[in-house]
Coordinates of C-alpha atoms in Angstrom, one line a residue:
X68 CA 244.2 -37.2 162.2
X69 CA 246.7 -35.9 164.7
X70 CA 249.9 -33.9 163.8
X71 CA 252.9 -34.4 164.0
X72 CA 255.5 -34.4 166.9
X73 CA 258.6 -33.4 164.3
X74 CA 256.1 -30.4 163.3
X75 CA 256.1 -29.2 166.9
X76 CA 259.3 -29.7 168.3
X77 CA 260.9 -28.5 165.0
X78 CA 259.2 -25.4 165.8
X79 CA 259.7 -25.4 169.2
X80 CA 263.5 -25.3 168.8
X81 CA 263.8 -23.3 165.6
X82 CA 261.4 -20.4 165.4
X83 CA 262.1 -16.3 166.4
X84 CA 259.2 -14.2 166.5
X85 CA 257.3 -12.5 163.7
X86 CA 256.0 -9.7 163.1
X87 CA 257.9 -8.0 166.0
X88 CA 256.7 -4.3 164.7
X89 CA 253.5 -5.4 164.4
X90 CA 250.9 -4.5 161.7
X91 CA 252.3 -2.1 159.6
X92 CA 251.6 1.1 158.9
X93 CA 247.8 1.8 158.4
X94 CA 248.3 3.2 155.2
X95 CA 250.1 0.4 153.7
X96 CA 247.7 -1.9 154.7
X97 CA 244.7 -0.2 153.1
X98 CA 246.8 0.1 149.9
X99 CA 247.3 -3.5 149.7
X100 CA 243.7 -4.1 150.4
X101 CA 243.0 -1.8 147.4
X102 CA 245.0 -3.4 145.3
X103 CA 244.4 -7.1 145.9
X104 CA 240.8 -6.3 144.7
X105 CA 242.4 -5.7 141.2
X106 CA 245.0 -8.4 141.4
X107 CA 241.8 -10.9 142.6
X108 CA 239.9 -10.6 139.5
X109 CA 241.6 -11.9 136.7
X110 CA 239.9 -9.7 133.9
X111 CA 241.0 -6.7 135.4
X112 CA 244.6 -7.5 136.0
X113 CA 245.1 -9.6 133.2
X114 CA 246.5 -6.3 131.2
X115 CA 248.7 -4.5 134.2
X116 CA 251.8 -6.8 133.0
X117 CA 252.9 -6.0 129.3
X118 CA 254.2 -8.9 127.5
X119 CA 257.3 -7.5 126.5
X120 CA 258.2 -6.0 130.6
X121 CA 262.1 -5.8 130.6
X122 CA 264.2 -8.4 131.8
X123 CA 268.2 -8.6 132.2
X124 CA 270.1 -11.6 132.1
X125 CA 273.2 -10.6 133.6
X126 CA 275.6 -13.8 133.8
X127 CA 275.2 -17.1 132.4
X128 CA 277.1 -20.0 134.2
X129 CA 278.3 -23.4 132.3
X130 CA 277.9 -26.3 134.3
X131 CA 278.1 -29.8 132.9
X132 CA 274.4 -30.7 132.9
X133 CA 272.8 -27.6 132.4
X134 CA 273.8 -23.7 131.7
X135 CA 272.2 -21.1 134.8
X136 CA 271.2 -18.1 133.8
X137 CA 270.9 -15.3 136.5
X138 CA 268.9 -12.4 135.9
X139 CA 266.7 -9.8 137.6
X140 CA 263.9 -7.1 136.4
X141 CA 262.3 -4.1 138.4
X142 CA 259.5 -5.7 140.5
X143 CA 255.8 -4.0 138.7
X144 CA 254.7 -3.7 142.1
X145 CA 256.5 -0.5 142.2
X146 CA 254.8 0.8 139.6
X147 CA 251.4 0.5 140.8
X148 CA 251.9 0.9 144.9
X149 CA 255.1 3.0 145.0
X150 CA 257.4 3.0 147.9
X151 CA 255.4 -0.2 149.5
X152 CA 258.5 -2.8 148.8
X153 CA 261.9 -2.2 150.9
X154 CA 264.1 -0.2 148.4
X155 CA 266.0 -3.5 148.6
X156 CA 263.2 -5.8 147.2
X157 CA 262.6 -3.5 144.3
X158 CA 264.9 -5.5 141.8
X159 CA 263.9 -9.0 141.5
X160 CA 266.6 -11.9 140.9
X161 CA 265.9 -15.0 139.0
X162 CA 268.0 -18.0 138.3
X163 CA 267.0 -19.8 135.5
X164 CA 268.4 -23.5 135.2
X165 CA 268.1 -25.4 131.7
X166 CA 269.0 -28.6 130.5
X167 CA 272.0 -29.0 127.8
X168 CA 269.6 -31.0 125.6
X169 CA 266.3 -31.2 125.6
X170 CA 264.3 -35.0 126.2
X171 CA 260.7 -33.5 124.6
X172 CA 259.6 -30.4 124.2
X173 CA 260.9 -26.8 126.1
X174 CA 258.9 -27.3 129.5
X175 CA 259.9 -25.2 132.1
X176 CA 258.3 -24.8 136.1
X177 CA 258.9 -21.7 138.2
X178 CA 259.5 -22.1 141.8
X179 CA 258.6 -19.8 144.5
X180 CA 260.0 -19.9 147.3
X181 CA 259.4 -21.5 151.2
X182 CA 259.9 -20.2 154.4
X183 CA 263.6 -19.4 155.0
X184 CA 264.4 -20.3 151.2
X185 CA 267.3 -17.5 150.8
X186 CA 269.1 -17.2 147.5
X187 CA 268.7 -20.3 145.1
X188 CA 271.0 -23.7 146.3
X189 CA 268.0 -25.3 148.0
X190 CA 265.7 -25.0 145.4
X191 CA 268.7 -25.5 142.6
X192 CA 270.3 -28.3 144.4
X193 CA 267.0 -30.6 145.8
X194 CA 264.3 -29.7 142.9
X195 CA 265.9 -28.1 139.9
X196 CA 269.1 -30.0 139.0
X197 CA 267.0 -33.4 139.8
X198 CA 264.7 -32.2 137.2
X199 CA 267.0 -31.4 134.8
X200 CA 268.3 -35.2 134.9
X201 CA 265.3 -36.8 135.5
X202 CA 263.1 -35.2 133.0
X203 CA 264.8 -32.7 131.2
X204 CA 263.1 -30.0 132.7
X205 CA 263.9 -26.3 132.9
X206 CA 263.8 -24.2 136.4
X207 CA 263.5 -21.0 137.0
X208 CA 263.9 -19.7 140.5
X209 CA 262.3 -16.1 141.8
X210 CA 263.8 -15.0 145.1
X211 CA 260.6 -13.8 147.2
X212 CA 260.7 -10.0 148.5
X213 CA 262.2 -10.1 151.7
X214 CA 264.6 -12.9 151.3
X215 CA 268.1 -12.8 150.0
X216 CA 269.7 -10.3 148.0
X217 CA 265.9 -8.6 148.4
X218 CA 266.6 -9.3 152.3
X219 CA 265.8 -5.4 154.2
X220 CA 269.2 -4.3 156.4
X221 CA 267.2 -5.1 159.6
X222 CA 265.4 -7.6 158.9
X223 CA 266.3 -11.1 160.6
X224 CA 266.9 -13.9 158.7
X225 CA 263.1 -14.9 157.7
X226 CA 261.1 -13.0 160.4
X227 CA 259.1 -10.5 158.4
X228 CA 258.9 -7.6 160.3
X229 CA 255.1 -6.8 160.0
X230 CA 252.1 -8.6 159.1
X231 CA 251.7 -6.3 156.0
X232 CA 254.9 -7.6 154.5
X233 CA 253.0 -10.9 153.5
X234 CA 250.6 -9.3 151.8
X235 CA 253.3 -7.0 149.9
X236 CA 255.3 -10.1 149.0
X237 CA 252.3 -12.0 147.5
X238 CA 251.5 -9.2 145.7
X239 CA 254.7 -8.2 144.2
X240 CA 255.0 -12.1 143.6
X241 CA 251.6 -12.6 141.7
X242 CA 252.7 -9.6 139.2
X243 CA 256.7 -11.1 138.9
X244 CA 255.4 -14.3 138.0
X245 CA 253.5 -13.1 135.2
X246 CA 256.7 -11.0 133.8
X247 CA 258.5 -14.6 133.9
X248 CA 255.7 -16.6 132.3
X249 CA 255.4 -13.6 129.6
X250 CA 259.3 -13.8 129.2
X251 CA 259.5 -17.5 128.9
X252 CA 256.9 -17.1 126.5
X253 CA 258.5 -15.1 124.1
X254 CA 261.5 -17.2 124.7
X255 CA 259.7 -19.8 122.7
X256 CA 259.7 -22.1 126.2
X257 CA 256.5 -24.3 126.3
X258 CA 254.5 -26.2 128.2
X259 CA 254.6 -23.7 131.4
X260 CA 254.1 -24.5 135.2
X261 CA 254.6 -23.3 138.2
X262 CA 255.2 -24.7 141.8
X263 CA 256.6 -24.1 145.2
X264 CA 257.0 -25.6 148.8
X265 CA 255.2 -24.1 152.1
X266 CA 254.8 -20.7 151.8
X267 CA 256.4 -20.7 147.8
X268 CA 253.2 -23.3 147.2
X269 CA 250.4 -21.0 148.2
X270 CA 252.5 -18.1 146.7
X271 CA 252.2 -20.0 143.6
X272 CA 248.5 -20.5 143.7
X273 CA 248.0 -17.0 144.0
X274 CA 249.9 -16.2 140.8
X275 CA 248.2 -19.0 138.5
X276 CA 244.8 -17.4 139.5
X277 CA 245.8 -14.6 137.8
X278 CA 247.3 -16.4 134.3
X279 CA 244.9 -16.3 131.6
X280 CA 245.4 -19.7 130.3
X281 CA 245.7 -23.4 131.5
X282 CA 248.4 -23.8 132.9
X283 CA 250.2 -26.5 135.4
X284 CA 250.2 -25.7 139.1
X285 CA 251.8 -28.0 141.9
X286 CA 251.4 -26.7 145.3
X287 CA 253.1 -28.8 147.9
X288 CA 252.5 -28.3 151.6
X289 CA 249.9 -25.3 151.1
X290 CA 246.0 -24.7 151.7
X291 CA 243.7 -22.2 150.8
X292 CA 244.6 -19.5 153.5
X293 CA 247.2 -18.3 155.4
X294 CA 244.6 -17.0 158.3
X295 CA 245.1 -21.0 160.0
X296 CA 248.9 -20.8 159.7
X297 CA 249.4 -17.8 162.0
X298 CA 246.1 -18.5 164.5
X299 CA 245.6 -21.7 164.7
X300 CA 249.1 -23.8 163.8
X301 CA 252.1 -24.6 165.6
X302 CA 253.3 -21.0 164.0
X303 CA 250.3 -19.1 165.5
X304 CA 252.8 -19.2 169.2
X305 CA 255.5 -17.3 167.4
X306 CA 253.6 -14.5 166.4
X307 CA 254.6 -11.3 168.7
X308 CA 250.6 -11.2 169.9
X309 CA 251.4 -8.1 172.7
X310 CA 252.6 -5.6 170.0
X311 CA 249.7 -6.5 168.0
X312 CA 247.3 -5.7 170.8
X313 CA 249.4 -3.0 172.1
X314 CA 249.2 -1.4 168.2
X315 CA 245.7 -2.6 167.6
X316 CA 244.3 -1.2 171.1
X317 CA 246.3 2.6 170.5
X318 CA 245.0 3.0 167.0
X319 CA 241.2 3.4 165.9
X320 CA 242.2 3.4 162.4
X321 CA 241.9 -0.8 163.0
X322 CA 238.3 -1.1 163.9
X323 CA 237.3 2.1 162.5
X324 CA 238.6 2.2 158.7
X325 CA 240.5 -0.7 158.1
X326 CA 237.9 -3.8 159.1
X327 CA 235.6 -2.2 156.6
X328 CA 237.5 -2.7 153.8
X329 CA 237.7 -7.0 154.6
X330 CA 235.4 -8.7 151.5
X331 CA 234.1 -11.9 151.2
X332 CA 236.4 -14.1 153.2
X333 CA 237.9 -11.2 155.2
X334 CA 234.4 -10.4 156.1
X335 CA 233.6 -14.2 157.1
X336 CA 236.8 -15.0 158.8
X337 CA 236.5 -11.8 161.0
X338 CA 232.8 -13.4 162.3
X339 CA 234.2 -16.4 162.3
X340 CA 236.6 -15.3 164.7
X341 CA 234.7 -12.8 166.7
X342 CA 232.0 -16.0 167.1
X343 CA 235.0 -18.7 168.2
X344 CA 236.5 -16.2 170.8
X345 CA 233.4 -15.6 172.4
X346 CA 232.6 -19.1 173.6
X347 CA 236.3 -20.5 173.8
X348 CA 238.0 -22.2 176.9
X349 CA 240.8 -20.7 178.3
X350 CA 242.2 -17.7 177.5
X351 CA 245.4 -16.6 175.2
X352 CA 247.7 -16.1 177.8
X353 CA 249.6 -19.4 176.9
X354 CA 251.3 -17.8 173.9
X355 CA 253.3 -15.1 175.3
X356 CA 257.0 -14.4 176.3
X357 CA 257.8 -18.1 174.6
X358 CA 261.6 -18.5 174.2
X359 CA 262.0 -19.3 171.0
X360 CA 265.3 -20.1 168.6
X361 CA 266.0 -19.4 164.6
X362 CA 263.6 -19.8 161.5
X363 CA 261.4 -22.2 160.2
X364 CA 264.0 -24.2 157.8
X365 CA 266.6 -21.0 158.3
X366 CA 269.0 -22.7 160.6
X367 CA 272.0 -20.4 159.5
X368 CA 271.8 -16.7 158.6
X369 CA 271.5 -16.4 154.8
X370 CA 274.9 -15.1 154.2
X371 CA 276.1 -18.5 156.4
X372 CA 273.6 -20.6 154.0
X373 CA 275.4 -19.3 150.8
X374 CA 278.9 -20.0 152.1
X375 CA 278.4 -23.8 153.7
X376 CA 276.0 -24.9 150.6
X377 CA 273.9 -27.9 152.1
X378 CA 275.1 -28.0 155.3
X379 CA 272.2 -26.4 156.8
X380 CA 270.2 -29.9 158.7
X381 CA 266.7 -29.0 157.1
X382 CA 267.5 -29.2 153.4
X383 CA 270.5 -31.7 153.2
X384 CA 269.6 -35.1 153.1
X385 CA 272.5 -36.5 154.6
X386 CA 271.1 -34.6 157.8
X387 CA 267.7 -36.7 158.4
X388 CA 268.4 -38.9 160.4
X389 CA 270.3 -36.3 162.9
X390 CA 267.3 -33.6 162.9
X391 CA 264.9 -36.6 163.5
X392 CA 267.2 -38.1 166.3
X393 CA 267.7 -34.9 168.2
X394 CA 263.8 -34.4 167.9
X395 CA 262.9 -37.8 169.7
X396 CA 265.3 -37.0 172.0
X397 CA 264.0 -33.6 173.2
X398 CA 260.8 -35.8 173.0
X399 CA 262.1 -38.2 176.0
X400 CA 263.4 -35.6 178.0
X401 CA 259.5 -33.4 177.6
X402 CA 257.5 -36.4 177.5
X403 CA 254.7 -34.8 179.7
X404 CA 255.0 -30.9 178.3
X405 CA 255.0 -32.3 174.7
X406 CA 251.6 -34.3 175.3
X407 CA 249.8 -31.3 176.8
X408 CA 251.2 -29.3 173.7
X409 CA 250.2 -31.9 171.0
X410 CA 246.6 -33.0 172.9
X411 CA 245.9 -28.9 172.7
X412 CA 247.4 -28.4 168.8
X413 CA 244.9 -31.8 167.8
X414 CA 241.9 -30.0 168.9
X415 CA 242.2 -27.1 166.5
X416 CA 241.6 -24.6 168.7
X417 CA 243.8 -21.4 168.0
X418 CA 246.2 -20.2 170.7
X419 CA 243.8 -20.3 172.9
X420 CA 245.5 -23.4 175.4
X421 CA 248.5 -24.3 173.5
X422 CA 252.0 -24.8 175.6
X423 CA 250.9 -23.9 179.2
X424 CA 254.0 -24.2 180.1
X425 CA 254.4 -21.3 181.7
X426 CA 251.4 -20.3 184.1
X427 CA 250.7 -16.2 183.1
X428 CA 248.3 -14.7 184.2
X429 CA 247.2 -11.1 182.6
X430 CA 244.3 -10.2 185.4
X431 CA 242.5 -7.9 183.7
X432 CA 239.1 -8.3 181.4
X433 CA 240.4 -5.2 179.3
X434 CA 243.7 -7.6 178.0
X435 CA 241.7 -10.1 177.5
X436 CA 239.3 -8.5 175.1
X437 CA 242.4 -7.2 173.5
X438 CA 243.4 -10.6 172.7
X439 CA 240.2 -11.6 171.3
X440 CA 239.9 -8.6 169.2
X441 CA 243.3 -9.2 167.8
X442 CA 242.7 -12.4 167.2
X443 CA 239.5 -12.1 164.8
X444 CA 241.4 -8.8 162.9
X445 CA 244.3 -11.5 162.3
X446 CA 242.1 -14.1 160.9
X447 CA 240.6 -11.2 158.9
X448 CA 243.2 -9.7 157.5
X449 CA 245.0 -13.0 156.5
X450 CA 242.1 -14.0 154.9
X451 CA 241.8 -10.7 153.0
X452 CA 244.8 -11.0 150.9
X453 CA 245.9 -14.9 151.2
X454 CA 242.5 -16.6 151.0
X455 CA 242.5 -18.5 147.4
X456 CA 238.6 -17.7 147.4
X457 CA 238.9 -14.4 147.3
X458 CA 241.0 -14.6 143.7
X459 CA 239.8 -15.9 140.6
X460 CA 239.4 -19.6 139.9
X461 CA 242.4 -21.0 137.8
X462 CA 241.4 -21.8 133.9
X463 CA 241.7 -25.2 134.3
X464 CA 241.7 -26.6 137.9
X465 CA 241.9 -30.3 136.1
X466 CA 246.1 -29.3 135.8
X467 CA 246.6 -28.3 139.4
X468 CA 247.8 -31.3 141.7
X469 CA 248.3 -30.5 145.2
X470 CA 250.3 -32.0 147.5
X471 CA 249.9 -32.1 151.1
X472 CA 250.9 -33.7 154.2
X473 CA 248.2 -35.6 156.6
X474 CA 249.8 -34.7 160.1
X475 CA 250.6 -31.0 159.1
X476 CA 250.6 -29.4 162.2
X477 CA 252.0 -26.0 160.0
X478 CA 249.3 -25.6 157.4
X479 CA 245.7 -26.3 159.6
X480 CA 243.1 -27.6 157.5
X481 CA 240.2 -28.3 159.8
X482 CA 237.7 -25.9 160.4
X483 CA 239.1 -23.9 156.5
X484 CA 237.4 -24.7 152.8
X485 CA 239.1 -27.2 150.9
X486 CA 240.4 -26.5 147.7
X487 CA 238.4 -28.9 145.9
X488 CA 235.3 -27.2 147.2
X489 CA 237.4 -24.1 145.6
X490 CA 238.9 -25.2 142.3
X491 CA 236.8 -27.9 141.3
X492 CA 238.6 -30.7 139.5
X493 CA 241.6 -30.3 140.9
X494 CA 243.8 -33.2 142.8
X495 CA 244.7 -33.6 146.1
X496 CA 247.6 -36.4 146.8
X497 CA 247.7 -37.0 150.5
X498 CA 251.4 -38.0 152.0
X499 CA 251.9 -39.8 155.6
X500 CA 253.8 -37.7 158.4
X501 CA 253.9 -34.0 159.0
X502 CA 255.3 -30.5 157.1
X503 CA 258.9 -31.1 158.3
X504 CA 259.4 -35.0 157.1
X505 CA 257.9 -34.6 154.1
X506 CA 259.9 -31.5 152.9
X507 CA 262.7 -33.2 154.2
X508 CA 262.3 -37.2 153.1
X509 CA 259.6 -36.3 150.4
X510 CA 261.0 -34.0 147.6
X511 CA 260.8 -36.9 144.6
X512 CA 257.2 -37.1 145.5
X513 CA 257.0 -33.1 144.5
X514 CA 258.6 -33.8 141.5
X515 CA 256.6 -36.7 140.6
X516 CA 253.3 -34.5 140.9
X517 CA 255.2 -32.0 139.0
X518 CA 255.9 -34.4 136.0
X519 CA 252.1 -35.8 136.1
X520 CA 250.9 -32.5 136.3
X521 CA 252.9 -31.7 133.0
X522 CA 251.9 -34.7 131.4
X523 CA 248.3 -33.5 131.8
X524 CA 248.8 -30.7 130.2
X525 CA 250.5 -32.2 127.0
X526 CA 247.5 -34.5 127.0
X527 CA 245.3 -31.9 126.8
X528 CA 247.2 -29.3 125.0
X529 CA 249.4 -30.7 123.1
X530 CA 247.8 -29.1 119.7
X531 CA 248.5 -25.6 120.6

């Protein structure tokens, strides 16, 4: 299966760089790696949450389908690796969306959020209101570390500054999803799910391998890694690859401490790596000084999203047609550029000959091992903290429906473990097109899985 031309030219026009500071610092990284060790075994982080962890509801709005409740509680990640989260993402905000009346039952789903998912309106205004009238379902939405109100000063828009600020915000998300699934426990709320989009979808997984009981999962437009997102999808060419050599290269502390601390699927995906580089075509060159535009789905700063509401082209649906006529048309005008980009995407090589569209050339044999070398620590570290193999196995993978798009030229799949062969019993629902349509034409389809996966649960639960 091929991927799709929206995917590509969607990113082509829309993306800045990431991880323009490049790694982080050395010591946060090795603190994270520490600590996803704990977080990955569910027996030994089952206890760091307490059921009765604080939460403030500070406002409650009346609307006339539903009453939202906005709240926030001091992220536990500061508890346990101090100082790591932006003194802005300390406090977590939650907006918590519930039906006037009730159809059956006190279900509620928390949704984490995508890429460029600031505040609450797209998640309130495309999944959580439509569940409330379709089904009577409650929402609660947790804005992500780095994003919104929890947004660092210099931070732009969505590009996370380093690659260790992924693997902060999944771990402060994994432990602030339990503190909302304690809460809503106590809260007398039941049955219990969780879900998310993209990025919100793996972040989800992550936290339901941690939940000690069955509970509903429904990632949509997720895999098992991240690894494949930033080395060998469309994404992998906005990556700022020269300050990652140019850190990687002045620092020993890379090779010489941190690789050593990579297990199981660090370990692999590092050998992996180290093994594809050696015999690959080409060379990496093809990935640098790109000119690149705004976000993934972050057309408008997030201050500009909160004032003009669903005006921004990726969420509104009113706006379809016009993203997906201004893509074919930069289509006709790059005709020839956009075949060479999509024939070298197809062959699921990373970076490696993607977009030659502009003929570099770096000379030496030094840069070029530099290039390799950062490309196999990448795929390593990803996989460290992001791969679902390297956390426990949900309770009951039989209430975990996955949704996922065929021509997804975000979220790689060849060449990565499936998440059957991970969490046997689970379901995988395939959808035509790539990540952008289906986020944009595809969002009743999320909420049908969502709904099933529920069902599921009552079938199977519905005596506790």
């Amino acid at each position: 299966m091929g991927v799709s031309r929206l995917d590509v030219l969607y990113r082509r026009l829309l993306l800045t760089k990431l991880f323009i500071q490049g790694w982080g610092k050395p010591e946060d990284l090795k603190r994270i790696f520490e600590f996803r060790k704990i977080i990955g075994n569910r027996e030994r982080c089952k206890d760091l949450v307490q059921r009765d962890y604080p939460i403030f509801i500070d406002k409650v709005e009346d609307q006339t389908d539903c009453k939202i409740h906005n709240g926030h509680f001091i992220s536990p990640l500061e508890h346990f690796v101090p100082g790591i989260l932006p003194a802005e993402s300390v406090k977590a905000r939650f907006q918590f969306i519930v039906p006037k009346k009730w159809k059956r039952h006190r279900p509620v789903c928390i949704h984490l959020a995508g890429t460029g998912d600031h505040f609450f309106w797209r998640r309130r205004t495309l999944m959580a209101r439509p569940m409330v009238k379709e089904s009577g379902m409650a929402s609660l939405l947790l804005e992500n570390p780095y994003y919104g109100y929890r947004k660092p000063k210099d931070q732009l828009r969505s590009s996370l500054k380093n690659v260790s600020d992924l693997f902060v915000m999944g771990g402060a998300l994994i432990l602030e999803s339990a503190v909302l699934l304690h809460w809503l426990e106590r809260e007398g709320f039941w049955p219990l799910g969780m879900t998310g989009i993209s990025m919100g979808g793996h972040m989800a997984s992550l936290a339901v391998t941690n939940w000690p009981k069955p509970i509903p999962l429904i990632p949509c437009l997720s895999w098992t890694t991240a690894s494949s997102v930033f080395t060998t999808g469309v994404l992998s060419r906005a990556v700022n690859w020269r300050e990652l050599e140019k850190q990687y290269a002045a620092h020993t502390v890379y090779e010489e401490e941190i690789i050593s601390m990579l297990e199981y699927c660090g370990t692999d995906s590092f050998r992996m790596g180290q093994d594809f580089v050696k015999n690959a075509p080409g060379s990496f060159d093809s990935l640098s000084d790109l000119d690149l535009g705004h976000d993934l789905l972050d057309l408008h700063s997030p201050e500009r999203d909160q004032q003009m509401g669903l005006r921004s082209s990726c969420s509104q649906p009113g706006t379809e047609g016009h993203a997906s006529d201004s893509a074919l048309l930069m289509g006709r005008r790059e005709r020839d550029g956009l075949d060479q980009m999509l024939s070298a995407v197809s062959s699921s090589g990373p970076h490696l000959d993607m977009l030659h569209a502009k003929n570099i050339t770096y000379g030496t044999g030094r840069r070029q091992s530099l290039q390799r070398e950062s490309f196999c620590f990448m795929k390593g570290v990803m996989d460290e903290c992001t791969h679902i193999a390297n956390f426990s196995v949900p309770v009951d993978p039989s209430l975990i429906i996955i949704v996922q798009a065929k021509e997804d030229a975000y979220i790689p799949r060849t060449g990565v473990r499936s998440l059957q062969e991970i969490w046997p019993g689970c379901e995988v629902r395939y959808l035509n097109g790539g990540h952008i349509s289906a986020y944009l034409f595809k969002q009743r389809l999320f909420r049908q899985a969502i709904y099933d996966a529920y069902d599921r649960y009552l079938h199977k639960y519905s005596c506790l």
